[in-house]
Coordinates of C-alpha atoms (C1' of nucleotides) in Angstrom, one line a residue:
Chain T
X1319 CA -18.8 -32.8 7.3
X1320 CA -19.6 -33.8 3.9
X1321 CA -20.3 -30.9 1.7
X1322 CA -23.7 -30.3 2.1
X1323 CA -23.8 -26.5 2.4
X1324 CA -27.5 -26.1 3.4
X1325 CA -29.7 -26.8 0.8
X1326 CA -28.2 -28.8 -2.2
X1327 CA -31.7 -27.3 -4.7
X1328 CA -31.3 -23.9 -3.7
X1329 CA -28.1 -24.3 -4.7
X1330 CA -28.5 -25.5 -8.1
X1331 CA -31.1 -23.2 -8.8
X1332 CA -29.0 -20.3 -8.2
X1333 CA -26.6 -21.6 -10.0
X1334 CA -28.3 -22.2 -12.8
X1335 CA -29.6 -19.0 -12.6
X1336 CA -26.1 -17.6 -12.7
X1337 CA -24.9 -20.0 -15.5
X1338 CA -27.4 -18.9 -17.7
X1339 CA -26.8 -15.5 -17.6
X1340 CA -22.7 -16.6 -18.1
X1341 CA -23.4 -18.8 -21.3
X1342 CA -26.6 -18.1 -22.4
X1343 CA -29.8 -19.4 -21.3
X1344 CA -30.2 -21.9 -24.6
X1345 CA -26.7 -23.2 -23.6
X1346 CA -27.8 -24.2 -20.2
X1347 CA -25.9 -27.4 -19.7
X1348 CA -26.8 -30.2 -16.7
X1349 CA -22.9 -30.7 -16.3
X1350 CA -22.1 -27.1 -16.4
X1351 CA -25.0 -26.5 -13.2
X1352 CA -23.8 -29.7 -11.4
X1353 CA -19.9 -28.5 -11.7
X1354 CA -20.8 -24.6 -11.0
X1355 CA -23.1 -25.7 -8.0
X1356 CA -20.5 -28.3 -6.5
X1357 CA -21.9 -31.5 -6.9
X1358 CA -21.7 -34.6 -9.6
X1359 CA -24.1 -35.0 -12.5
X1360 CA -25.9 -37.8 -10.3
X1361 CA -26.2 -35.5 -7.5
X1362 CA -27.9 -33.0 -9.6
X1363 CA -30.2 -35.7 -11.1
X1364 CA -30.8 -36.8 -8.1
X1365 CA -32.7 -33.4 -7.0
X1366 CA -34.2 -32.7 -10.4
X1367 CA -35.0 -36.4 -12.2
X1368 CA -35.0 -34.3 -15.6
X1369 CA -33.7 -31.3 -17.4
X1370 CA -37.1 -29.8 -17.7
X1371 CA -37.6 -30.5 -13.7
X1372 CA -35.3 -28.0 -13.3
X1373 CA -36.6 -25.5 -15.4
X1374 CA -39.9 -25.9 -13.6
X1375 CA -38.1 -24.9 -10.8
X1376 CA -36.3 -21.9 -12.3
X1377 CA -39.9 -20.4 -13.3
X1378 CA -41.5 -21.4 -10.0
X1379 CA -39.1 -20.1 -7.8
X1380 CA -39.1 -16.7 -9.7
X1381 CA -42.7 -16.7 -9.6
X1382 CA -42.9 -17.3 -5.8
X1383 CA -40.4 -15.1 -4.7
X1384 CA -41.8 -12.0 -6.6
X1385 CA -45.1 -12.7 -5.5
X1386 CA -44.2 -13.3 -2.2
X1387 CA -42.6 -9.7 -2.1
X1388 CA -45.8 -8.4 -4.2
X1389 CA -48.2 -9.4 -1.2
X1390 CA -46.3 -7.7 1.3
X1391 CA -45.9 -5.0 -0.3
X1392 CA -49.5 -4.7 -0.9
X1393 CA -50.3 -5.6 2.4
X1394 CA -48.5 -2.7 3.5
X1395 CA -51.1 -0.3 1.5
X1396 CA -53.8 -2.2 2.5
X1397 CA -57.2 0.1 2.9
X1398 CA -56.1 2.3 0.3
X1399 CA -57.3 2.5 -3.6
X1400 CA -55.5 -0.1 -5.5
X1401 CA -53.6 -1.0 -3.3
X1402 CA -52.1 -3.7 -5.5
X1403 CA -51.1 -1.2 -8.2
X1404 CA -49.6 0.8 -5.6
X1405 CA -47.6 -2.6 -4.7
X1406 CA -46.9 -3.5 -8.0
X1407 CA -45.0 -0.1 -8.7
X1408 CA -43.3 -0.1 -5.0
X1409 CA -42.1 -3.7 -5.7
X1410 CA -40.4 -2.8 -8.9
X1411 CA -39.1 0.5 -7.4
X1412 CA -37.2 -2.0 -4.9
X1413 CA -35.9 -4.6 -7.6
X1414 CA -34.7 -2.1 -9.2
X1415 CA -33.0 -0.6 -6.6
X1416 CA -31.5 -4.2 -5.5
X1417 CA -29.5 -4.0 -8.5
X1418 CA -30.2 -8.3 -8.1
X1419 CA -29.5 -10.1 -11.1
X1420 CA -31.7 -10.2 -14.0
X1421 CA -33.5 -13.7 -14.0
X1422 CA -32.3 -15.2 -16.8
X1423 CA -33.2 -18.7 -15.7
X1424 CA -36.8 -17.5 -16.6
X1425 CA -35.2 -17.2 -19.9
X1426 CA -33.5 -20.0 -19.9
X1427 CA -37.1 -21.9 -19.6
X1428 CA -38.5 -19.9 -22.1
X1429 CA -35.5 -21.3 -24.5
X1430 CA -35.8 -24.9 -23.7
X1431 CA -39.9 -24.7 -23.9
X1432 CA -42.6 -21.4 -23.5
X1433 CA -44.7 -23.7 -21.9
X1434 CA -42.7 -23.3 -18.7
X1435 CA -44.2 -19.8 -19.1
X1436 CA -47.6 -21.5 -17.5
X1437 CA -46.9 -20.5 -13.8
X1438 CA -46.3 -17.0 -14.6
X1439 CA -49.1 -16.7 -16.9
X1440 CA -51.3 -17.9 -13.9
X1441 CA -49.9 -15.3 -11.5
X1442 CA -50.3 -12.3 -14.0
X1443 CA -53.8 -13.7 -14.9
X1444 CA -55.1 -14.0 -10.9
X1445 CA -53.0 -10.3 -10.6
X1446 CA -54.9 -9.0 -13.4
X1447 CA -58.4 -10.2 -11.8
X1448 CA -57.7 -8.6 -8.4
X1449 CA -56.3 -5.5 -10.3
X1450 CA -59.6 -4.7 -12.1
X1451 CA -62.0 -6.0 -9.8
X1452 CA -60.8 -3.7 -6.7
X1453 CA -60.2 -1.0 -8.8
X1454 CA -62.6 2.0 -9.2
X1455 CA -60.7 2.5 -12.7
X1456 CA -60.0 -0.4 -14.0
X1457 CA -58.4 0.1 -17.2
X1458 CA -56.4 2.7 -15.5
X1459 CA -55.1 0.3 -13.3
X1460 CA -54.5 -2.3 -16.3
X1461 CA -52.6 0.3 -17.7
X1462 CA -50.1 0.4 -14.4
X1463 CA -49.4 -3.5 -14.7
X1464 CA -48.7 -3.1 -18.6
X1465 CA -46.3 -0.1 -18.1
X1466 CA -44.4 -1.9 -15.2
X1467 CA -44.4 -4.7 -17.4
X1468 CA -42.9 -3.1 -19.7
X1469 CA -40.4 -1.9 -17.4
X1470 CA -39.7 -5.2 -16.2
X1471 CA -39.1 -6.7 -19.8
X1472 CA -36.9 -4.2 -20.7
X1473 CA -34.8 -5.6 -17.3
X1474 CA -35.2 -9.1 -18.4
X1475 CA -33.4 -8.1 -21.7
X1476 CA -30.9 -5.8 -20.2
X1477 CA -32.4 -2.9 -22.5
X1478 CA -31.7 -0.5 -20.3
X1479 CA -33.4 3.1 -22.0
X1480 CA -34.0 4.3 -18.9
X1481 CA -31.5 5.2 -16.2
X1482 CA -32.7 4.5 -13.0
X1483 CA -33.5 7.8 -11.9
X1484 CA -35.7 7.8 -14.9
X1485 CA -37.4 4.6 -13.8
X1486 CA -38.3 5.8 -10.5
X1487 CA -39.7 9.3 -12.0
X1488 CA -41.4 7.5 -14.2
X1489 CA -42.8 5.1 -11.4
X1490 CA -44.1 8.1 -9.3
X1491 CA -45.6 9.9 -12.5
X1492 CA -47.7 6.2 -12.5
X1493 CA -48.5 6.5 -9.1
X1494 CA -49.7 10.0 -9.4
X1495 CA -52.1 8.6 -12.1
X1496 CA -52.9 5.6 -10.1
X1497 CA -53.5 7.9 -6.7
X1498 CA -55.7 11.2 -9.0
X1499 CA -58.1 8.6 -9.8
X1500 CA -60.5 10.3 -12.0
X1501 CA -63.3 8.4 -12.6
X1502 CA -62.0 8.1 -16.7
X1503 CA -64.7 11.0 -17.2
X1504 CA -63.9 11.6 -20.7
X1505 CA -63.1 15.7 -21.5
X1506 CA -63.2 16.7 -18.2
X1507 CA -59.4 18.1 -17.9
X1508 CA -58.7 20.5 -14.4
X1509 CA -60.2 19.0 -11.1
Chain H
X379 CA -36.1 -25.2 -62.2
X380 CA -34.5 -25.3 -59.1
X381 CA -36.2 -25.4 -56.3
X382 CA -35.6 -21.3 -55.4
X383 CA -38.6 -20.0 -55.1
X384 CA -37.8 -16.5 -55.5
X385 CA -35.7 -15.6 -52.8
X386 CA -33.5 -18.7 -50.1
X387 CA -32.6 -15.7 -47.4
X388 CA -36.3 -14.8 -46.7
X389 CA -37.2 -18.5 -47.1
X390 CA -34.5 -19.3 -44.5
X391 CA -35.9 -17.1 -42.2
X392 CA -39.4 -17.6 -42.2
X393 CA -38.6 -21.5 -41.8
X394 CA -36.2 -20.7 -38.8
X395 CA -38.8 -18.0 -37.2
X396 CA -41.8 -21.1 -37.8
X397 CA -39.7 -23.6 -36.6
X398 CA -38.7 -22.2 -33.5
X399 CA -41.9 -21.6 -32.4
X400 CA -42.6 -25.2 -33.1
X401 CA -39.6 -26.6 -31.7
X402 CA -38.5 -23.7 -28.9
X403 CA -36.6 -21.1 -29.2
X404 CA -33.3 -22.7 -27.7
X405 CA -33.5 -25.9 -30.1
X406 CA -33.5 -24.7 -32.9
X407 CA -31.3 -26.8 -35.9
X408 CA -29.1 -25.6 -38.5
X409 CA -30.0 -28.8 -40.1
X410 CA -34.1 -28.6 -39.4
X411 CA -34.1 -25.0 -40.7
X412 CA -32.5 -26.0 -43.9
X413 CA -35.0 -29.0 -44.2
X414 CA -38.3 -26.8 -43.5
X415 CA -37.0 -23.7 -46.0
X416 CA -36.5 -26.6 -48.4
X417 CA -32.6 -26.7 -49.1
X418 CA -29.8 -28.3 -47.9
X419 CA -27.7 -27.7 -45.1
X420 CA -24.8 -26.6 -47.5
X421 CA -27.2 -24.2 -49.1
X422 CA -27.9 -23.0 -45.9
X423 CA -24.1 -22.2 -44.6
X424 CA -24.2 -20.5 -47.9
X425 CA -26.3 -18.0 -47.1
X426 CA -25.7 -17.9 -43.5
X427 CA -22.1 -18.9 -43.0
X428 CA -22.7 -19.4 -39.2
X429 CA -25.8 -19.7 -36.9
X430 CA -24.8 -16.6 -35.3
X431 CA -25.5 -14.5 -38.7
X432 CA -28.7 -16.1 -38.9
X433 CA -30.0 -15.2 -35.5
X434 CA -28.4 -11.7 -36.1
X435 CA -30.7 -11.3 -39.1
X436 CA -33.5 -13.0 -37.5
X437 CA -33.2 -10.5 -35.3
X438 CA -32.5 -7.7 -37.9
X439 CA -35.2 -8.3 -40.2
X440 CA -37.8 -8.4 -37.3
X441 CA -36.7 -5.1 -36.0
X442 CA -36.5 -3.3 -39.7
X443 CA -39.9 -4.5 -40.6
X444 CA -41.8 -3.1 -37.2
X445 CA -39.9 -0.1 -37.5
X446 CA -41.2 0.4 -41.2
X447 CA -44.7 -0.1 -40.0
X448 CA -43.8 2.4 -37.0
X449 CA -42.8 5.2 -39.3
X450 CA -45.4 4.9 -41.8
X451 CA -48.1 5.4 -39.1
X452 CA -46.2 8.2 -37.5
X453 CA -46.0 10.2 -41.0
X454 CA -49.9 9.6 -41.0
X455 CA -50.3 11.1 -37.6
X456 CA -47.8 14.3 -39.0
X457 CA -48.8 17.8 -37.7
X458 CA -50.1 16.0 -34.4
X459 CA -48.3 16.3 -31.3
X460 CA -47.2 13.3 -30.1
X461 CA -47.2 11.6 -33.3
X462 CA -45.0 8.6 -32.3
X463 CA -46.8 7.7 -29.4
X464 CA -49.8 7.8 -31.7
X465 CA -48.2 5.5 -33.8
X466 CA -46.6 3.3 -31.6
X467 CA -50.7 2.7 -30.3
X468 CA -51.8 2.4 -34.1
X469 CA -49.4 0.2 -34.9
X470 CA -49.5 -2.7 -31.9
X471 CA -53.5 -2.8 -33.0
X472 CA -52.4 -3.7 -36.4
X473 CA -50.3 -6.0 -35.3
X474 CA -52.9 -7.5 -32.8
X475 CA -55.7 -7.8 -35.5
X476 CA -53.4 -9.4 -38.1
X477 CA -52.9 -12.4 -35.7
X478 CA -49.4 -12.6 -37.1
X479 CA -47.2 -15.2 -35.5
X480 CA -45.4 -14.3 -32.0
X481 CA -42.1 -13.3 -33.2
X482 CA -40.5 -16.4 -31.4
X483 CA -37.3 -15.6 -33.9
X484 CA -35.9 -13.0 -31.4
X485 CA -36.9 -15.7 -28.7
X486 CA -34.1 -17.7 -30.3
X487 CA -31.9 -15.6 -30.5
X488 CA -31.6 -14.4 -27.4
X489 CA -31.4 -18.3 -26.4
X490 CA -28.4 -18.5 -28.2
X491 CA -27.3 -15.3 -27.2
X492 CA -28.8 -11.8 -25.3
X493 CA -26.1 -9.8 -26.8
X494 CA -27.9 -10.3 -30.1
X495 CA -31.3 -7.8 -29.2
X496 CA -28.4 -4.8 -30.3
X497 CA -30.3 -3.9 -33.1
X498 CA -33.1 -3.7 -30.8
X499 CA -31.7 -1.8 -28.2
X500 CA -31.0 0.6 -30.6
X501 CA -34.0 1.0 -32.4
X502 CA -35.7 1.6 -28.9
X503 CA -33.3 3.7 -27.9
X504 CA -33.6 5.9 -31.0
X505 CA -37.7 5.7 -30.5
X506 CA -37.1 6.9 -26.6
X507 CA -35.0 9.9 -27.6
X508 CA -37.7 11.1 -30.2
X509 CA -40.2 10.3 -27.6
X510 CA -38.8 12.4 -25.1
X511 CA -37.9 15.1 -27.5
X512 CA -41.0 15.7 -29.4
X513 CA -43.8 15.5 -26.1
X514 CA -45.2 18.2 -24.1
X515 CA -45.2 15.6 -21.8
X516 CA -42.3 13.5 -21.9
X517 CA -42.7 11.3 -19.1
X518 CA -46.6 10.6 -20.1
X519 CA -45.0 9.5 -23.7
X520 CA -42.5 6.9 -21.9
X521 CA -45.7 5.7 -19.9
X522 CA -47.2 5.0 -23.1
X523 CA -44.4 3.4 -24.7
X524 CA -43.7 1.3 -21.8
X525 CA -47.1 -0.1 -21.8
X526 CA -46.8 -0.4 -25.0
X527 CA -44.2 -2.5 -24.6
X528 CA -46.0 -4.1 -21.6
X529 CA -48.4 -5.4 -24.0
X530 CA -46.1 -6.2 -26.7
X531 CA -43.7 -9.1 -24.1
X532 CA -47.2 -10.7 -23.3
X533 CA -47.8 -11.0 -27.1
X534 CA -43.8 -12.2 -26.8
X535 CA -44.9 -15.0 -23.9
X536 CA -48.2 -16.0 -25.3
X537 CA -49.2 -14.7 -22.1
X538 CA -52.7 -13.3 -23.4
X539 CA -54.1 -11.5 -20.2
X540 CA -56.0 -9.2 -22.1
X541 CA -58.3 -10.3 -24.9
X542 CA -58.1 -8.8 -28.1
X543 CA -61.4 -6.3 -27.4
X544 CA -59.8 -5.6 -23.8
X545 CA -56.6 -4.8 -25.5
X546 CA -57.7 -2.4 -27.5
X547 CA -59.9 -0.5 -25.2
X548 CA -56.7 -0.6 -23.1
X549 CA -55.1 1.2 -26.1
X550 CA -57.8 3.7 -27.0
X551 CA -57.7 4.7 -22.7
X552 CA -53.8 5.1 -23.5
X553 CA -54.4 7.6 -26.3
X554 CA -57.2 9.4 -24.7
X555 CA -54.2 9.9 -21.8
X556 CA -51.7 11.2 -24.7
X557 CA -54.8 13.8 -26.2
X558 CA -55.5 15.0 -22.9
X559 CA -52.1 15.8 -22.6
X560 CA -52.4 17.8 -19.4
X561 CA -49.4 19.8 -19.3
X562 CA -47.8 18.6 -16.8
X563 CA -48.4 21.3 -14.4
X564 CA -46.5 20.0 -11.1
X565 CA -48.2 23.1 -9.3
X566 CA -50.9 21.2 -7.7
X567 CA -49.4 18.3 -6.4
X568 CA -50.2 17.8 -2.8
X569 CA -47.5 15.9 -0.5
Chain I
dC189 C1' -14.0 -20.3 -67.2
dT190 C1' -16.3 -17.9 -63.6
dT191 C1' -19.9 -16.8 -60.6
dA192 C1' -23.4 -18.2 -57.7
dC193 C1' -25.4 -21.4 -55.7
dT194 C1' -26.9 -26.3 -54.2
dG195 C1' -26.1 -31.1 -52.4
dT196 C1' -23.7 -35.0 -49.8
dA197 C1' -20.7 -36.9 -46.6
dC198 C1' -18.6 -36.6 -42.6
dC199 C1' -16.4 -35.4 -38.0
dG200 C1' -15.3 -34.1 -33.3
dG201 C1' -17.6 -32.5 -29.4
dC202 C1' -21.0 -32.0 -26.4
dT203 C1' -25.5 -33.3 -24.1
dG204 C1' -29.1 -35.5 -21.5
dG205 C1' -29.7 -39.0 -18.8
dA206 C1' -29.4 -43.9 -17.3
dC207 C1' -27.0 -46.7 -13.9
dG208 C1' -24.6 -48.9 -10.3
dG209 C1' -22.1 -47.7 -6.4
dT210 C1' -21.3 -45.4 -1.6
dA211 C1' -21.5 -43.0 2.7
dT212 C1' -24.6 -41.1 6.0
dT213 C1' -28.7 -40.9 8.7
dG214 C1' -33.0 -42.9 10.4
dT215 C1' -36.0 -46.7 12.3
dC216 C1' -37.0 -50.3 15.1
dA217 C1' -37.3 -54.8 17.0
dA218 C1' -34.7 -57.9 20.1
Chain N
dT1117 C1' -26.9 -51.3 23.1
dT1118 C1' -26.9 -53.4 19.1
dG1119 C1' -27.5 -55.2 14.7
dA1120 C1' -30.6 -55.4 10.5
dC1121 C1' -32.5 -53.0 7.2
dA1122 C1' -34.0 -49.0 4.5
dA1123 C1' -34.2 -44.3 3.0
dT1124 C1' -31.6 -40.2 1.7
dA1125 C1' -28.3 -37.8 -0.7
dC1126 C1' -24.9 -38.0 -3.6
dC1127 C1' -20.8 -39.6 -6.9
dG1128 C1' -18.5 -41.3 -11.3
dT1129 C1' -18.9 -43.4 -15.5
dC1130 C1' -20.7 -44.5 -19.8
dC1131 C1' -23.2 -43.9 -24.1
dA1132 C1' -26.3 -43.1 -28.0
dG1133 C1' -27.5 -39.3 -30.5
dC1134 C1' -27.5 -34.8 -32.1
dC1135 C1' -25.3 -30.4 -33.5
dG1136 C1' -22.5 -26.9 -35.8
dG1137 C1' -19.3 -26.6 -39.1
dT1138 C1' -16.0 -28.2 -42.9
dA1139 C1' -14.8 -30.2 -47.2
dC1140 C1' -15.8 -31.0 -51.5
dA1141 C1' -18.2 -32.2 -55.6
dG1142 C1' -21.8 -30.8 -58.7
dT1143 C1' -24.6 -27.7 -61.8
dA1144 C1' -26.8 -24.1 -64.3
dA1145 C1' -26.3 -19.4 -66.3
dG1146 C1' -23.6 -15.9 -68.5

DNA sequence: CTTACTGTACCGGCTGGACGGTATTGTCAA
DNA sequence: TTGACAATACCGTCCAGCCGGTACAGTAAG
């Protein structure tokens, strides 16, 4: 059998992933990815024509895979109020809790050009229009998305300031705010 | 005269923080910086003996001058409670309405190398502590921060989801949440 | 002369990527 | 069934160019 494991670009995309959190995501080098992921130079060339291919990829496949999770989760809370805030904070709750590796190949796109950023930026933007449009507070729910985005780029930079247990308090505090919904009458404190 | 305008360390580093925005974070050359800040390369070794230093103080000076502008504010919210999360509010709306350039200097450092955002870690880390220390509402104050924060990586990503009106009603909603400041009176949740 | 700094020249090493080759699998007419 | 051809997936080598860093010579001020 020759050593085709399954999947030759899955494989050099995790590898990647995994090499760039090793040597730093600016160091990223096409030999280092080809020899980590167990194929020649050529091989790797062969599934990505061009360095920047591959970061494509790295950003894509993050993208899809977090979104693909996000749905779900949102699917699950389907007929409730913001229901895709409710998603957004369950799906972080469970990265979190994966303990999965910190996706540094985002990073490593970010190094070799922001522009790579473009695929994310479209996710977050079509997010954020769902987010307020089917929201009955729509700020409210804006400020969900930042907070867990804050959350998540502290992650991304391994600044960890909050233990986990902290994270997941601080989650369900959002979710309380998320779930009292008060109509953002201002002054208006006890229901 | 020779060409030193006043001051090659600061020169340095606003050519390295411009240049890597124009270039990317993770390309960033020893030997373009020293062209752009308008010395040579030997000038440059001189006053950073290694690319590492210079990231580190890329990284340095961006944290010491946000944390200046983070303390002043504070002091001017004094007496208040929750004067730091006040501040940390004040201070990303200054920062928005300036238009100052993404701080893509951090980006590049953390190409070369993640282990550089130490300085940054701490700082946050220091913020967190008063944060939690100083709030009726502790958890509320980390909800801010974090969104804070949230808003501060799209800024990071040129990711701008919100516009700049949108962002700042965002912020005012956030500090109407911190004057509220409903205790935090657990007794009427309802599982 | 010393201090503080700038400028030039250069080097070894690594990098992206082009290229030609090869083994395996697929397709299809005779 | 077979033989001809082509597509797929991959390998190994080579190279021009760039990068960080060193070495060293220069200069202006005190």
């Amino acid at each position: 059998m020759p050593p085709v494991a399954r999947n030759s670009r899955t494989r050099i995309l995790e590898a990647a992933e995994a090499l760039a959190r090793e040597v730093g995501p600016g160091n990223l080098s096409l030999d280092a990815v080809a020899q980590r992921a167990g194929l020649s130079k050529g091989g790797l060339l062969y599934n990505f024509p061009t360095k920047a291919k591959l970061m494509e990829a790295l950003v894509e496949h993050h993208v899809t895979r977090s979104r693909k999770a996000l749905l779900v989760s949102r699917d699950a809370h389907a007929g409730k109020p913001n229901a895709l805030a409710r998603a957004l904070i369950d799906v972080f709750k469970i990265e979190c809790a994966e303990k999965g590796p910190r996706p540094s190949g985002v990073l490593a796109a970010i190094a070799e050009n922001p522009g790579f950023l473009e695929p994310v930026r479209r996710h977050q933007q079509q997010m954020a229009a769902e987010l307020k449009a089917l929201s009955d507070d729509p700020d409210l729910a804006c400020i969900v998305f930042l907070a867990v985005e804050g959350l998540r780029s502290q992650r991304l930079f391994e600044i960890d300031l909050f233990s986990e247990a902290e994270s997941e308090r601080l989650m369900d505090r959002l979710a309380r705010l998320v779930e009292e919904q008060r109509p953002a009458g201002p002054g208006v404190t006890a229901p």
